[in-house]
XYZ file of C-alpha atoms in Angstrom:
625
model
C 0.000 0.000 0.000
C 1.524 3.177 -1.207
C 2.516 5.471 1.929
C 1.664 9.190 2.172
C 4.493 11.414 3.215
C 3.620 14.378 5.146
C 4.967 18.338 4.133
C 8.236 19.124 5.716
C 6.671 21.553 8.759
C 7.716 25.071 7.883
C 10.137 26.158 11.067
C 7.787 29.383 10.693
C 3.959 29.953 11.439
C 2.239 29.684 7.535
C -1.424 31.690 7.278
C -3.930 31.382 5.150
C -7.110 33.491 4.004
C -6.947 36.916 2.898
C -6.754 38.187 6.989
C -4.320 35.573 7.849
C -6.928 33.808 10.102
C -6.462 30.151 9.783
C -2.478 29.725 11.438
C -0.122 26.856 10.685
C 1.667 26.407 13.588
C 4.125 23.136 14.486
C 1.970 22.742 17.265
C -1.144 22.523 14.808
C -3.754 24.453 13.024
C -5.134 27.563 14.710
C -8.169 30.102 14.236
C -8.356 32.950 14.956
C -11.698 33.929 16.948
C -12.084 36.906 16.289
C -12.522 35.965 12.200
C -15.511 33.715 11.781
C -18.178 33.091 9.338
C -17.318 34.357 5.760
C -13.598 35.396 6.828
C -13.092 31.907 7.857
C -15.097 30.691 4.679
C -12.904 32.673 2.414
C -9.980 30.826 4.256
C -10.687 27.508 3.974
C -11.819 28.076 0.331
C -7.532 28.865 0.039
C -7.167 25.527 1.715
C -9.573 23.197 -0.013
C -9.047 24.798 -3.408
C -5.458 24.956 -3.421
C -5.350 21.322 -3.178
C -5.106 20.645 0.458
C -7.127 19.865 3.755
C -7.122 19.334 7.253
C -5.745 16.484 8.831
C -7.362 15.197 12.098
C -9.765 17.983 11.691
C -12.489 18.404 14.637
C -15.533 19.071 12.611
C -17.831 20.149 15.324
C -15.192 23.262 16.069
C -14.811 23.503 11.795
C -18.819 23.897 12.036
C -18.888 26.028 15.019
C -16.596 28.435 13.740
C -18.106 28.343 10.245
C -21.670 28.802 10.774
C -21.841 29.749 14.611
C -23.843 26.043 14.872
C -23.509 23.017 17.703
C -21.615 23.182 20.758
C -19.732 26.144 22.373
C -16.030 26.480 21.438
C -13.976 24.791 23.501
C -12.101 26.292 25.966
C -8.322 26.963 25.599
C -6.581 25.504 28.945
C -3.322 27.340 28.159
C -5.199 30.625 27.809
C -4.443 31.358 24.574
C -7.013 33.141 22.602
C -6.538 31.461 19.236
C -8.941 28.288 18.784
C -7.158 24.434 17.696
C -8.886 23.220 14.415
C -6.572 20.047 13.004
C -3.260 18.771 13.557
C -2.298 19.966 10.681
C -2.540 21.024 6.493
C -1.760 18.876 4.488
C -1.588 18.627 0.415
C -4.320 16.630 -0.942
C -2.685 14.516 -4.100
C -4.626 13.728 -7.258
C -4.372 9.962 -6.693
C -5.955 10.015 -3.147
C -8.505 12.814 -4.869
C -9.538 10.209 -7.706
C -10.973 7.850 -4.708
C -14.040 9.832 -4.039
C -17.090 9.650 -6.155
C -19.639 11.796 -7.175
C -22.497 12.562 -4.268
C -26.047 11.966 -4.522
C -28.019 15.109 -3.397
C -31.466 14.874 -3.131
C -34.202 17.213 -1.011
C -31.562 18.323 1.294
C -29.499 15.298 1.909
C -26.668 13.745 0.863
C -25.814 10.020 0.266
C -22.506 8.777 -0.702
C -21.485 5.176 -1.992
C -18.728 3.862 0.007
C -16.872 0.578 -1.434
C -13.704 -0.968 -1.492
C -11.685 1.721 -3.345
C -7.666 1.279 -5.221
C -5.078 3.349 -5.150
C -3.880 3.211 -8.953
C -0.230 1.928 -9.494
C 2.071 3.569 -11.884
C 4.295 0.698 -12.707
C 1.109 -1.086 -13.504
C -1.464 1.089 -15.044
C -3.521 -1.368 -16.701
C -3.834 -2.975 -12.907
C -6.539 -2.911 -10.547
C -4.639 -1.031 -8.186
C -3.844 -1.451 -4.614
C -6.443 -1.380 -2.012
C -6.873 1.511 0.237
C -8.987 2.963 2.590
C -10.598 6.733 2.184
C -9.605 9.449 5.013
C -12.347 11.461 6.961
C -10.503 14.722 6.413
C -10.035 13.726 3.034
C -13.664 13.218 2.613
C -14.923 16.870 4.087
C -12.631 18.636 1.782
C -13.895 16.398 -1.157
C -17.550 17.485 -0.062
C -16.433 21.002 -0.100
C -14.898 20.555 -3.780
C -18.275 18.894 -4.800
C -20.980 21.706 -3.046
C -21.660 19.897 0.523
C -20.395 22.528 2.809
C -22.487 21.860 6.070
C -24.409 18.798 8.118
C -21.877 15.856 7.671
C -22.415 13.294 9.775
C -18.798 12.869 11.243
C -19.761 9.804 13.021
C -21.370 7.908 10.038
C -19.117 8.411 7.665
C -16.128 7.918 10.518
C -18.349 4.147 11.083
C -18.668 3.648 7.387
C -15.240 3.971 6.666
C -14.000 1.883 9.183
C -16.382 -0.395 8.508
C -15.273 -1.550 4.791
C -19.028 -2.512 4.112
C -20.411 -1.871 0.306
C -23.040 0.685 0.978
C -24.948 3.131 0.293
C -25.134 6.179 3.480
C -26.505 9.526 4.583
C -23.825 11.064 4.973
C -24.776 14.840 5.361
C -28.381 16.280 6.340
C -29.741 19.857 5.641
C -30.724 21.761 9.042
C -34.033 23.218 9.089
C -34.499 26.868 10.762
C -36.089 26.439 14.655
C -38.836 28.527 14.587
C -38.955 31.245 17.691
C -41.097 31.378 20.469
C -44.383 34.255 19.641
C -44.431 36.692 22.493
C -47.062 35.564 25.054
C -49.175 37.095 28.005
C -48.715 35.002 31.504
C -50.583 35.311 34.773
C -48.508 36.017 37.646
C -51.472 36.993 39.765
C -53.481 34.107 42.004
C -56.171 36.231 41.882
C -57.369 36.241 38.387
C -59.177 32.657 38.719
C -62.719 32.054 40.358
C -62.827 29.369 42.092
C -66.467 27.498 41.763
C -65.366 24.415 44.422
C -68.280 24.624 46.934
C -68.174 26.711 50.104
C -66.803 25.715 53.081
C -69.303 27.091 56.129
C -68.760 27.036 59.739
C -69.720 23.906 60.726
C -68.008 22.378 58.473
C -70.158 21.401 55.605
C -70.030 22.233 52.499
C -72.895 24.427 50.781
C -73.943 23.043 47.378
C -75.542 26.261 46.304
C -72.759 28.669 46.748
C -69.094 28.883 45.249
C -66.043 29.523 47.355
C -64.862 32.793 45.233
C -66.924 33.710 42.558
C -65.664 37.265 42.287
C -61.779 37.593 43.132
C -60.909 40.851 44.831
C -57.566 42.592 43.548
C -55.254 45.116 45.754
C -53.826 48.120 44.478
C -50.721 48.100 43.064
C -51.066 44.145 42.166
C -49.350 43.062 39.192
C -51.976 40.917 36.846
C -50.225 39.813 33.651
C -46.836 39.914 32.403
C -45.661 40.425 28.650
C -43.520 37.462 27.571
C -41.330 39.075 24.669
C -40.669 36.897 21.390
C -37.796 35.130 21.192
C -35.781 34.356 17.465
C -35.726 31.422 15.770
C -32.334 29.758 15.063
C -31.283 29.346 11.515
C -30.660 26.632 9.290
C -28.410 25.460 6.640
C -28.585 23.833 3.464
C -25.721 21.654 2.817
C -24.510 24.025 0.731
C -23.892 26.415 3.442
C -26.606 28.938 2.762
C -28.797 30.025 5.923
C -32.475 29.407 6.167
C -34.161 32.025 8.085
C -36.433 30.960 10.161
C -39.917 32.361 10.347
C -40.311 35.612 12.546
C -42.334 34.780 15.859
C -45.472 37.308 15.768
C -45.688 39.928 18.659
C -48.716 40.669 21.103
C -49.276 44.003 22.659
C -50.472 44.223 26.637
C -51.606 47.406 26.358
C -55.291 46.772 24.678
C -55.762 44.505 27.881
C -55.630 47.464 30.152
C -59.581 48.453 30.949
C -60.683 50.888 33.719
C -58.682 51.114 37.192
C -55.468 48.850 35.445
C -52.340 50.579 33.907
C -49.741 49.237 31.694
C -45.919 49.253 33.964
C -42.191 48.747 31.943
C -39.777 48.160 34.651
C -36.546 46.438 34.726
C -38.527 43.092 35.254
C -40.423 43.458 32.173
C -44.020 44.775 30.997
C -46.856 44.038 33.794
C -51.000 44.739 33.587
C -51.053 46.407 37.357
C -53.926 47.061 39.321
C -54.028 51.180 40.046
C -56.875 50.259 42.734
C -58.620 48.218 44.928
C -61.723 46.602 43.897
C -63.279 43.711 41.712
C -61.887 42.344 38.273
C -63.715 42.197 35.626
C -63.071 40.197 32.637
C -65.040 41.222 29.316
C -65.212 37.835 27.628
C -65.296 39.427 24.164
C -61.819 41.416 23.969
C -60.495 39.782 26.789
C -59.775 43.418 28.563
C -59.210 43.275 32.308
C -60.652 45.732 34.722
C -60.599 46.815 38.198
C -64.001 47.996 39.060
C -65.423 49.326 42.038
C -68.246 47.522 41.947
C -68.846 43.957 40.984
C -69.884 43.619 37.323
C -71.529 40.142 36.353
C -72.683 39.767 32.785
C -73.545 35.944 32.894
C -76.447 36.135 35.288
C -77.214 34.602 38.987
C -77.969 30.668 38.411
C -77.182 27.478 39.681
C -75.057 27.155 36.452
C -72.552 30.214 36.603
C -72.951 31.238 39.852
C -74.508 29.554 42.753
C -76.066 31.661 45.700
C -73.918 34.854 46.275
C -72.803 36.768 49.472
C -70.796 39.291 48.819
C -68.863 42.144 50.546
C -69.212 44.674 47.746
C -71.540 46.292 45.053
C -72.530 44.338 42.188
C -73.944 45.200 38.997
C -75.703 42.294 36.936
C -76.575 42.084 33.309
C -77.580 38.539 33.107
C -80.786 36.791 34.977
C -81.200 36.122 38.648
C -82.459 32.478 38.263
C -85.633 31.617 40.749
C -84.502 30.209 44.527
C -81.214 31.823 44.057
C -79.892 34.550 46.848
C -77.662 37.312 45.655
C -77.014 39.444 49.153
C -74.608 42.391 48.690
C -75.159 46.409 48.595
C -75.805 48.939 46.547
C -77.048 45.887 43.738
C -78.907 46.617 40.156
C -79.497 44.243 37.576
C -80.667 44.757 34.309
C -82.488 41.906 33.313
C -85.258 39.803 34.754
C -84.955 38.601 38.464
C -86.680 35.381 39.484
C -84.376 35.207 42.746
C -83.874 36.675 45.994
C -82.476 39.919 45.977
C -80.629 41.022 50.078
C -79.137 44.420 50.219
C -77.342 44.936 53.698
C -77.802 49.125 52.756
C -77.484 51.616 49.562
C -80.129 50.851 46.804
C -81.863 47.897 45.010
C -82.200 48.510 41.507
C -84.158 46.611 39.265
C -84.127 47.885 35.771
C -86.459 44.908 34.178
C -88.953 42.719 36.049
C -89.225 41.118 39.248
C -91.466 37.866 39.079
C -91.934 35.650 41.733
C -88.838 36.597 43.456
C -87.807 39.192 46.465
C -85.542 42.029 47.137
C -85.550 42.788 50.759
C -83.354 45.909 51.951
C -82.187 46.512 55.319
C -81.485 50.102 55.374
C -82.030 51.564 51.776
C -83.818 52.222 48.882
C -85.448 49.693 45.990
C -86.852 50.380 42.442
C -88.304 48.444 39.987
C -88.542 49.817 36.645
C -90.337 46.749 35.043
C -93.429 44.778 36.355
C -93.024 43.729 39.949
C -95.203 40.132 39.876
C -96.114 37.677 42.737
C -93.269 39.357 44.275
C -92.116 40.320 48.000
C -90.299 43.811 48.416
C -89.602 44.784 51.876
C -87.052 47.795 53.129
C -86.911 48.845 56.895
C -85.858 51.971 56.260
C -86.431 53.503 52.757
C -88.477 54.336 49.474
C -90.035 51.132 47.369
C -90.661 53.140 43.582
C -92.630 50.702 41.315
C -94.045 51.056 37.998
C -96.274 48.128 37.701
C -97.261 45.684 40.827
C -99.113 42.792 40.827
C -100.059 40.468 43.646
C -97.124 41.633 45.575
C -96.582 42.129 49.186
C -94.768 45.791 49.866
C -93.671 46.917 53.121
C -91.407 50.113 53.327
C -91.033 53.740 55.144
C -92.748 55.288 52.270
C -94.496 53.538 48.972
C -94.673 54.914 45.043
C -96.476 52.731 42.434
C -97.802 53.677 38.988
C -100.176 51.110 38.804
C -101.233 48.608 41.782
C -103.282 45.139 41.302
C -104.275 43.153 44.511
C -101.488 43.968 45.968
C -101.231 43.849 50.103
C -98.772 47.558 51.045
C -98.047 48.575 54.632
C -95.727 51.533 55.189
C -95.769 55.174 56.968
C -96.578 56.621 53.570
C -98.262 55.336 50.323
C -98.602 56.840 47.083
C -100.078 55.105 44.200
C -101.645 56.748 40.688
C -103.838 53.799 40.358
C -104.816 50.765 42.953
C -107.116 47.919 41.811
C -108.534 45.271 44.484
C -105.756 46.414 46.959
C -105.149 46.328 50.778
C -103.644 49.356 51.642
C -102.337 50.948 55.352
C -100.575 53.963 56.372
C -100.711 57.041 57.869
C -100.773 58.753 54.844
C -102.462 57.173 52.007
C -103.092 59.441 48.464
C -104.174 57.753 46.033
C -105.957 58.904 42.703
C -107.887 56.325 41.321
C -109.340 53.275 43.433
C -111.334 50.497 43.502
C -112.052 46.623 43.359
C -110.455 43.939 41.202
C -112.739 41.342 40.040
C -113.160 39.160 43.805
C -110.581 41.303 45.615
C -112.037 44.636 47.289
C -110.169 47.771 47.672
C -109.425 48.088 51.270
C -107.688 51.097 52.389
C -106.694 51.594 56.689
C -105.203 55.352 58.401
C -103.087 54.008 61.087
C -103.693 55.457 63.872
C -102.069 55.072 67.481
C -103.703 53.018 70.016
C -102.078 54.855 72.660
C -103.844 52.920 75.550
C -100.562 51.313 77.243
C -98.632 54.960 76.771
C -102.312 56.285 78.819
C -101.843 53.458 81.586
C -97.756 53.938 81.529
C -98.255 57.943 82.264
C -101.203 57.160 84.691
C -99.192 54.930 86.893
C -96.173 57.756 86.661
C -98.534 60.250 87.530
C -99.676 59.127 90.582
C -95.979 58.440 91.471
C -95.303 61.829 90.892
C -98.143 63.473 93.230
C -96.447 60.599 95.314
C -93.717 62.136 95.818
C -95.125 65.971 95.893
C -96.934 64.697 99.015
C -93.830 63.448 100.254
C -91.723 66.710 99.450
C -94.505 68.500 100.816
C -94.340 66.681 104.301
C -90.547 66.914 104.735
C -90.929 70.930 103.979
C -93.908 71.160 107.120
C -90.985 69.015 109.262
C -88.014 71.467 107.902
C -89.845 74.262 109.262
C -91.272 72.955 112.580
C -87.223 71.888 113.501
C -85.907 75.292 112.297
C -88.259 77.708 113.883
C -87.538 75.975 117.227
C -86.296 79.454 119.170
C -82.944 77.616 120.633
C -82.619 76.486 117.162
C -82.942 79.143 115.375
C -81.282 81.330 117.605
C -77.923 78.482 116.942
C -78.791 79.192 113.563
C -78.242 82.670 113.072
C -74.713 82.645 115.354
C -73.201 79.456 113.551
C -73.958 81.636 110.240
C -72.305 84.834 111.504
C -69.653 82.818 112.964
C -68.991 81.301 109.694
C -68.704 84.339 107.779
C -66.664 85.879 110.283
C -69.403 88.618 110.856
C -69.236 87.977 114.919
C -66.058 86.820 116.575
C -66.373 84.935 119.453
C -64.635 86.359 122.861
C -62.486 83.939 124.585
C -65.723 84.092 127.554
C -67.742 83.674 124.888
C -66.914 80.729 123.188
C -67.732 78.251 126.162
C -70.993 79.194 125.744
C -71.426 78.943 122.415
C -70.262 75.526 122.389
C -72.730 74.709 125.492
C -75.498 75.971 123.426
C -74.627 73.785 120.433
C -74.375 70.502 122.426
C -78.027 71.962 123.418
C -79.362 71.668 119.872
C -77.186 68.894 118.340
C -80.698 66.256 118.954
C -82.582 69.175 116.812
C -79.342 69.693 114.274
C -79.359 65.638 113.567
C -82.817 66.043 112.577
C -83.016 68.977 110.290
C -80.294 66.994 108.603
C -82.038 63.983 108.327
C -85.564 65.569 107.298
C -83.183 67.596 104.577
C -81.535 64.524 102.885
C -85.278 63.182 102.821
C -86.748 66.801 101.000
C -83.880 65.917 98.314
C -84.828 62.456 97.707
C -88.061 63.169 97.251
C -87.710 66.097 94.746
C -85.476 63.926 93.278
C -87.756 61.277 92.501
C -90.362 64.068 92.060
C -88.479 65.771 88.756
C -87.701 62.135 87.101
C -90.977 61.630 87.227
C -92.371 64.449 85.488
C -89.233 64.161 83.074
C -90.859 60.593 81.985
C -94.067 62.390 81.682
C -92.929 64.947 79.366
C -91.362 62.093 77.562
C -94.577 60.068 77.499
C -96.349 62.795 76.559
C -93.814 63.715 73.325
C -93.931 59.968 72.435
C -97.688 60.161 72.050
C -98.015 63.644 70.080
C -95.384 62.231 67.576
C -97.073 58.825 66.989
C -100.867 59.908 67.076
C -100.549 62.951 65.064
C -100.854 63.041 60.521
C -103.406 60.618 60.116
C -104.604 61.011 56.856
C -106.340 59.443 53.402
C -106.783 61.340 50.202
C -108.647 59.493 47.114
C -109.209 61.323 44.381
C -111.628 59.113 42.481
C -113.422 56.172 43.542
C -114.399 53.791 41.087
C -116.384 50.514 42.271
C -116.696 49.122 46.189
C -114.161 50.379 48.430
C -113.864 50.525 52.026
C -111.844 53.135 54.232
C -111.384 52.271 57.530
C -108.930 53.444 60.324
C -106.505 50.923 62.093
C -105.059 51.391 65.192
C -101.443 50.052 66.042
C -99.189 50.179 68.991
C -97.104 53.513 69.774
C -93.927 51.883 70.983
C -91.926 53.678 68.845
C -91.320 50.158 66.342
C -92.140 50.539 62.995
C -96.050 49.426 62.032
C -94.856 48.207 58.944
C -91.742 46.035 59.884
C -93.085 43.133 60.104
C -92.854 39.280 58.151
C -94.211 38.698 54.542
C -96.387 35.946 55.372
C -98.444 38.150 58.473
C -99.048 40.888 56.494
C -101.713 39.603 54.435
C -103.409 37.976 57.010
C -102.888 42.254 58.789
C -104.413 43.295 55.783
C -106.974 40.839 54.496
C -108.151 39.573 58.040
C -111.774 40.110 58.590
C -111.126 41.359 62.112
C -108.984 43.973 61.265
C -109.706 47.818 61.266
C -112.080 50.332 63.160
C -114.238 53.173 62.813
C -115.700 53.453 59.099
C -114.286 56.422 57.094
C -115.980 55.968 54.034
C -117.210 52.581 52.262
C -119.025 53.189 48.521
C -118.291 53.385 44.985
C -117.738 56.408 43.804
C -116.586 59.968 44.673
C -113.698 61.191 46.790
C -112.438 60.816 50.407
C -110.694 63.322 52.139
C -109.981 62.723 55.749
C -107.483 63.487 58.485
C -106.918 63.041 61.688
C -104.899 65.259 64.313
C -104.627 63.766 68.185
């Protein structure tokens, strides 16, 4: 087998490339780092094309340096900054160039044929040759010559050389680009999620109807959502070399996320959606824009579906339906579209901006409007206004009452106002109304309330004659005050003890004995007087609370018994208009259950002196205590 002899090393460093990057040492074959991609190209094109190539080449760094593709550099452990490529350059004969054959290429591969190949013989040309074997480093600089610049499978065609085997081999593979990452959005709050498991309640079990967190509650200043930024693609190669871009990753903008009470914040951290207040967030399914809201704001209704039974600490505004048996409690609610629930305000205002059928709305200290038809429904506020447009066998119970139009309907409050009532049950102590009368088999009933102020009469009685009690009493102790102090000895002590006190009279040495003898005189008399005086002041005492509850009494009554009054402007068919009396304890008359105050209303016991009872006209009446 013919022998190849290796170039006499040059005792100096040889270069190559137009910037002198690739360095012949006797050491080895060096790059310089600093020149890579087309520098180094241009290089190893001075190599490869002036007949020579690299022996004991280490592709991955010829790759590396090439096309800035595969592992990092390796790092120099002498500290030198140039980077070893081969062992060395060596020329790259005709004969040993003959071995390699053509190269299949085909949809970005590359197969090769590898068989037994011959080194031809010149003292025998017509001879098959002597066997040899082909040379990896020979082989890349072949591939070079022949158009396959990138993707050779070192390892394959290392195996299939070694290997001697008659076949046919990938040996080089394009690289496709790696597509980049698309910018994304990411959560990095743990409040952005509802969470629908059931809630826990205090005695441990679980209620069915009601969600743990249906509405998550944001601080100010909380960061929501962060802006992941795209990230590039790699690129790719054909074996030829050239790059394949790879596609650019599309971009997302945060901003059009940011609704009311959010802000868009670029710190060293990145791009955050943050929270400029407390309150509620609020999703809007559509555009996907996040909110912080004062308020609650519900657009998918109140239902054993979406919801469950609410209680929440908040206002809330609902677009969607209130299914029927649900309970929504807050403050300050409104919902826009039909309720079939149970509507609990703890204060502020229920408002109803479509119909109310079959449900409730009860409000402990506030307001409540419905500006649809109120139907088979139960409204109820202890301290407020109920405004209705339409009513319909409803029960209504409130400080004052406004309806439009009222139809066997059952109202108790401290002031009713209704345009028209049909077949009705109305009390108050001020009713107007300006059209009334009977509804097919319900009657129009209409009551005054009026104080029964019989237990306020027997309360002041009983003070009363505790009062002159205690006049009596004051009187007696005055009679015995001036009995004791016109006693002459006593009096006489009296006058001296006073002028001795204000130093008017000064008491002589003589003197004094006597004074003192005519004190231990009166001192029986003295404990007396003081006696019958602490007596005088408990009983005026007693005297003044007395009449202090009276006055009080007194007040209580003229504030409940007086503005009695009923105004009906037209009567139209049967109605009766009777007064009703009620207890003055200063509760409200018309703060009572649901279910009792139709049975109030309707009972055939109820009411008391006839006002007016026909079918037509007009009632005015008023009463004054």
């Amino acid at each position: 087998m013919a022998t190849e002899t290796a170039a006499s090393a040059p005792s100096a460093p040889q270069t190559f490339g137009a910037t002198a990057c690739i360095i012949r040492r006797d050491d080895g074959v060096f790059v310089d780092p600093m020149a890579l991609g087309q520098v180094f190209q241009a290089a190893v094109n001075d190599v490869f094309f002036s007949n020579q190539y690299f022996s004991k080449l280490d592709y991955a760094v010829f790759v590396k340096i090439l096309y800035d593709c595969g592992p990092s550099l390796p790092r120099s452990t002498t500290g030198e900054a140039l980077i070893r490529l081969a062992a060395d350059v060596l020329p790259f004969k005709p004969e040993r160039r003959a071995l390699y054959k053509a190269v299949k290429l085909n949809h970005g591969e590359a197969e090769y044929y590898f068989e037994q190949v011959y080194l031809a013989d010149p003292d025998n040309p017509d001879g098959s040759g002597t066997p040899t074997v082909l040379k990896f480093d020979e082989f890349v600089a072949d591939m070079w010559m022949k158009g396959v610049r990138f993707g050779i499978d070192a390892v394959g065609v290392r195996n299939a050389i070694s290997s001697g085997r008659t076949e046919r081999v990938l040996v080089a593979r394009r690289l496709d680009a790696a597509p980049g990452v698309n910018a994304s959005i990411i959560e990095v709050s743990d409040h952005l999620h509802r969470s629908d498991a059931p809630r826990m309640l205090a005695n441990g079990k679980l209620d069915l109807m009601a969600y743990q967190n249906r509405f998550p509650q944001i601080d100010k200043g909380e960061r929501l959502l962060k802006k992941v930024p795209r990230s590039a693609g790699t690129l790719g190669f054909e074996l030829a070399g050239t790059p394949i871009e790879p596609p650019i990753p599309s971009d997302i903008e945060l901003g059009p996320m940011a609704g009311a009470g959010t802000v868009i914040d670029i710190t060293g951290e990145g791009e955050f959606l943050v929270s400029q207040k407390a309150g509620f967030l609020s999703i809007d399914a559509g555009s996907g824009q996040l909110s912080v809201e004062d308020k609650i704001i519900s657009r998918e209704g109140v239902s054993s579906r979406t919801t469950g039974n609410l209680q929440l600490t908040g206002d809330y505004e609902e677009y969607g339906e209130v299914q029927e048996k649900r309970v929504l409690e807050g403050e300050n609610i409104t919902i826009h579209a039909d309720v079939f629930g149970n509507i609990i305000s703890r204060g502020g205002t229920i408002l109803l901006n479509h119909n109310l059928v079959g449900g409730t709305a009860h409000n402990a200290k506030g307001d409540i409007t419905v500006k649809g038809i109120a139907s088979s429904a139960v409204l109820q506020t202890s301290e407020g206004t109920i405004t209705l447009e339409r009513a319909e066998s409803c029960t209504i119970s409130a400080t004052r009452v406004k309806i439009d139009h009222a139809t066997n309907c059952e109202i108790i409050a401290d002031e009713v106002t209704i345009t028209v009532a049909e077949g009705c049950a109305v009390a108050a102590r001020k009713v107007s109304i300006e059209a009334a009368g009977p509804r097919k088999q319900s009657e129009m009933l209409v009551y005054v309330l009026l104080p029964d102020s019989s237990k306020i009469d027997e309360v002041m009685d009983q003070v009363s004659a505790r009062v002159d009690e205690f006049g009596g009493l004051v009187e007696k102790r005055k009679l015995e005050m001036d009995t004791l102090t016109n006693m002459p000895d006593v009096r006489k002590y009296i006058m001296l003890a006073s002028k001795v006190r204000k130093k008017e009279l000064v008491l002589t040495p003589e003197q004094l004995p006597q004074f003192q003898k005519m004190a231990l005189a009166v001192g029986p008399a003295l404990k007396a007087i003081t006696k019958v005086s602490l007596d005088l002041k408990a009983a005026e005492t007693e005297q003044q609370a007395g009449k202090a509850m009276l006055a009080q009494l007194a007040q209580q009554k003229k504030d409940s018994g007086g503005g009695g009054q009923v105004e009906l402007r037209a009567v139209s068919g049967d109605t009766l208009v009777r007064t009703m009396k009620f207890h003055a304890d200063g509760k409200s008359v018309y703060d009572m259950q649901s279910k009792d105050i139709k049975a109030y209303l309707r009972g055939s016991s109820v009411g008391g002196d006839i006002i007016f009872s026909g079918s037509g006209g007009k009632v005015e009446w008023s009463f004054d205590a």
